[in-house]
Amino acid sequence: MSVTLTKSKPGALEEVPLIKGNQTFRSITEKISEITERKTALTWVLLFSLAASVALLFFAQIGYLFWEGIGIWGLQNPVGWGWAIVNFVFWVGIGHAGTLISAVLFLFRQKWRTSINRFAEAMTIFAVIVALVFPGIHVGRVWVAYFMFPLPNQMQMWPNFRSPLLWDIFAVGTYFTVSLMFWYTGLIPDLATLRDRAKTRLRKITMGILALGWRGGNKQWKHYEMAYLLLAGLSTPLVLSVHSVVSTDFATSIIPGWHTTIFPPYFVAGAIFSGFAMVLTLAIIARKAYGLENIITIQHFEKMNKIIMVTGMMVGYAYGMEFFIAWYSGNEYEKFAFINRAFGPYAWAYWIMITCNVLIPQLYWSKKMRTSVPVMFTISIFVNIGMWFERFVITVTSLANDYLPSSWDYYSPTIFDIGLLIGSFGLFFSLFLLFIRFLPMISMAEVKGVLPQADPHHYEGEAHHG
Amino acid sequence: MAQIFPKWTNKLPLVVLIAVLGFLTSAVGLFWYFGSPKYTDVGYRPVQPVAYSHKLHAGDLGMDCRYCHTDVERSAHANIPSTQTCMNCHTLVKTDSEKMLPVRESWANKEPIEWVRVHNVPDYAYFDHSAHLNAGVGCESCHGNVAAMEIVELKQTLSMGWCLDCHRAPQQHLRPQDQLTVMNWAAPVNQAEFAALMIKTKNIKPPVDCSGCHR
């Protein structure tokens, strides 16, 4: 069998250009660098003040928590895991979109990722930072939090290596480190661009240090691309592993409603679902605020909406399968746990979850809905709400009504539970606002790579443009 | 573009990396060594209210530990002798000694002597002297050769890891019941056989689970 090498443009369908508005290399650089170079806008200052105040409230509450103990939360017997765990899983889940976009889509040669990957990776890092606060503070006695790490000590005491809670720390820690490295590696060429454009000496030095001596030479690009590929390969299994390990925190216990083998894939799908929703929420706002309509196009949003729809249905399938197994297993405790979820004291939360995660994304079957910015913005908010409630439903309903009816109780949050959730958004948005103000929020180097000018080849059957 | 940074800055990332790794390793290492009781506690030798010499009484005069610490085989607590115990002899011996003045005062005023505790196991760790002695662990294993100490000092770390070392492998510390208080004791050549026999006949199973000591 002989292989004939013919150069033909792949894909019979007409390709919609990824980047609109006849962009040149120069216009991309100008557009994106300029955002970090111009004077600080008043709107940004106002938004940042608001976010930073909420973040301050977050830290103040944590201070009070350390002083007073975790009794300030609504935890009680039997609900020993409350909003701290719900918030942790919620934020770690959000952090999943970044690596999926940056690593998995990179390995699958999905060029549309270039417009949103920087953004999504930054969101990932900030979400993981916020997430890591919660396991840190939920131990109550934070000064012994180092016990979570396997450090040599004269007590010869080690964390339980058979417990998923320890592997949770390793998984999230690894995820954070690799995501940070990946994000930073991607930033280097753009930081060098900012350095070269810098007017003041301070900016030259700052960006010069951050750019790590990048000159954009051929050899440097060669190493860079290999490093990027390796990091993408390293991050890809993490997309699956992190939330799988988080799910085993629940699945290895014997609580009905937690003890199921579907948890790891179910959690991963949910994490990607919520992560894409959060990327979408933020991207829509930033795109509008900074006039990036030509770089982040409706086409990008539509693709993300499709992923949201697919993962939303995967989550919906998991909800259904849990009920099926509860019936099929013949285990009366399992059956009770799920009937109780849907029709028990927390039925309101369950149906919020079903509505937001399963029903509302069905609107995306229509192309009109998929491509309408107001609709997708609303849906992304609903998905964020729904995914928070998913974690709430899983954590609280199973604990509140477990094997022993005499200990059943209804869990109600206190003002501090609510305050810490709101405060965590303050921290997240503070970090994110700093990012979009001071760093290029779109990867200039990579966007240039998907412009038609970057691929100046003659394809067979195509008119020669000269 | 003008060069902002001199050439030596090329080495900086490597230096920073080594410094960070070095800092983390030494931080753990320093805490591990200087934070452990081996450094902080061993050698603790407080000044006692009475210039009592264990070397003289238990060493030179050859008194048995249990003459004063009477309940050590029956009680969780190895009792500190009351002034009465001292006066058993010292109503007749060294009755006008300068060093004995606090003891005679205590005897006359009926006020106990406030000895300073040397071996202090935290309250959250349950420890029973009688259980250890009846298993055949000699005094010396934990307290050192007291008969050679002018003033008693802490010889072992009393850390949890140190407890566990023996709980996991007690063989080297088991003695015949009549040699518990012997100081400078050397294990006989057939120690392994003897220990195996003791472990079997006395059913010695030192707990290594959390609730063994943290009850």
Short mmCIF file of N, CA and C in Angstrom, two decimals, chain A residues 151-157 195-196 201 204-209 212, chain B residues 1 4-5 13 28 31-32 35-37 159-162 164-165 168:
data_model
loop_
_atom_site.label_atom_id
_atom_site.label_comp_id
_atom_site.label_asym_id
_atom_site.label_seq_id
_atom_site.Cartn_x
_atom_site.Cartn_y
_atom_site.Cartn_z
N LEU A 151 5.55 14.38 57.64
CA LEU A 151 6.84 14.94 58.06
C LEU A 151 7.44 14.04 59.14
N PRO A 152 8.77 13.86 59.11
CA PRO A 152 9.37 13.02 60.14
C PRO A 152 9.23 13.70 61.51
N ASN A 153 8.90 12.93 62.53
CA ASN A 153 8.75 13.51 63.87
C ASN A 153 9.06 12.47 64.93
N GLN A 154 9.33 12.95 66.16
CA GLN A 154 9.77 12.05 67.22
C GLN A 154 8.62 11.20 67.76
N MET A 155 7.40 11.46 67.29
CA MET A 155 6.28 10.62 67.71
C MET A 155 6.16 9.39 66.82
N GLN A 156 6.96 9.35 65.76
CA GLN A 156 6.87 8.30 64.74
C GLN A 156 5.44 8.20 64.23
N MET A 157 4.82 9.36 64.10
CA MET A 157 3.42 9.36 63.72
C MET A 157 3.30 9.86 62.29
N ARG A 195 7.61 43.07 28.38
CA ARG A 195 8.92 43.64 28.75
C ARG A 195 9.46 44.50 27.61
N ASP A 196 9.35 43.99 26.40
CA ASP A 196 9.89 44.72 25.25
C ASP A 196 9.11 45.99 24.98
N ARG A 201 11.32 52.14 33.65
CA ARG A 201 12.39 51.25 34.05
C ARG A 201 11.87 50.17 35.01
N LYS A 204 10.19 47.58 33.08
CA LYS A 204 11.17 46.79 32.33
C LYS A 204 11.80 45.73 33.23
N ILE A 205 12.16 46.17 34.45
CA ILE A 205 12.83 45.22 35.36
C ILE A 205 11.85 44.14 35.81
N THR A 206 10.63 44.56 36.21
CA THR A 206 9.65 43.57 36.70
C THR A 206 9.35 42.53 35.62
N MET A 207 8.98 43.03 34.45
CA MET A 207 8.63 42.10 33.38
C MET A 207 9.87 41.33 32.93
N GLY A 208 11.03 41.99 33.01
CA GLY A 208 12.27 41.31 32.64
C GLY A 208 12.54 40.11 33.53
N ILE A 209 12.32 40.30 34.84
CA ILE A 209 12.52 39.17 35.76
C ILE A 209 11.50 38.08 35.47
N LEU A 212 12.07 35.76 32.49
CA LEU A 212 13.15 34.79 32.63
C LEU A 212 14.11 34.78 31.42
N MET B 1 16.73 46.43 22.19
CA MET B 1 16.48 46.73 23.60
C MET B 1 17.77 46.72 24.40
N ILE B 4 19.12 45.10 30.49
CA ILE B 4 18.82 45.60 31.84
C ILE B 4 19.60 44.80 32.88
N PHE B 5 19.78 43.52 32.59
CA PHE B 5 20.36 42.64 33.61
C PHE B 5 21.78 42.24 33.22
N PRO B 13 18.05 31.80 38.47
CA PRO B 13 16.97 30.82 38.70
C PRO B 13 17.46 29.55 39.38
N VAL B 28 12.65 21.50 57.77
CA VAL B 28 12.14 20.23 58.32
C VAL B 28 13.20 19.58 59.21
N PHE B 31 13.71 21.47 62.59
CA PHE B 31 12.60 21.21 63.52
C PHE B 31 12.70 19.78 64.06
N TRP B 32 13.03 18.89 63.19
CA TRP B 32 13.10 17.48 63.56
C TRP B 32 14.16 17.28 64.66
N GLY B 35 13.66 20.44 67.63
CA GLY B 35 12.34 20.44 68.24
C GLY B 35 12.05 19.15 68.99
N SER B 36 12.92 18.16 68.85
CA SER B 36 12.62 16.87 69.46
C SER B 36 13.09 16.85 70.92
N PRO B 37 12.47 16.02 71.75
CA PRO B 37 12.87 15.93 73.16
C PRO B 37 14.32 15.49 73.34
N SER B 159 9.79 10.37 74.41
CA SER B 159 8.93 10.75 73.29
C SER B 159 8.10 9.56 72.85
N MET B 160 7.08 9.83 72.07
CA MET B 160 6.19 8.76 71.65
C MET B 160 6.94 7.73 70.80
N GLY B 161 7.84 8.23 69.96
CA GLY B 161 8.61 7.32 69.12
C GLY B 161 9.48 6.39 69.97
N TRP B 162 10.02 6.95 71.06
CA TRP B 162 10.85 6.16 71.96
C TRP B 162 10.02 5.08 72.66
N LEU B 164 7.35 3.74 71.45
CA LEU B 164 6.96 2.76 70.44
C LEU B 164 8.11 1.83 70.08
N ASP B 165 9.33 2.36 70.10
CA ASP B 165 10.48 1.50 69.78
C ASP B 165 10.46 0.24 70.64
N ARG B 168 7.24 -2.04 70.23
CA ARG B 168 7.26 -2.88 69.02
C ARG B 168 8.22 -4.04 69.19
#
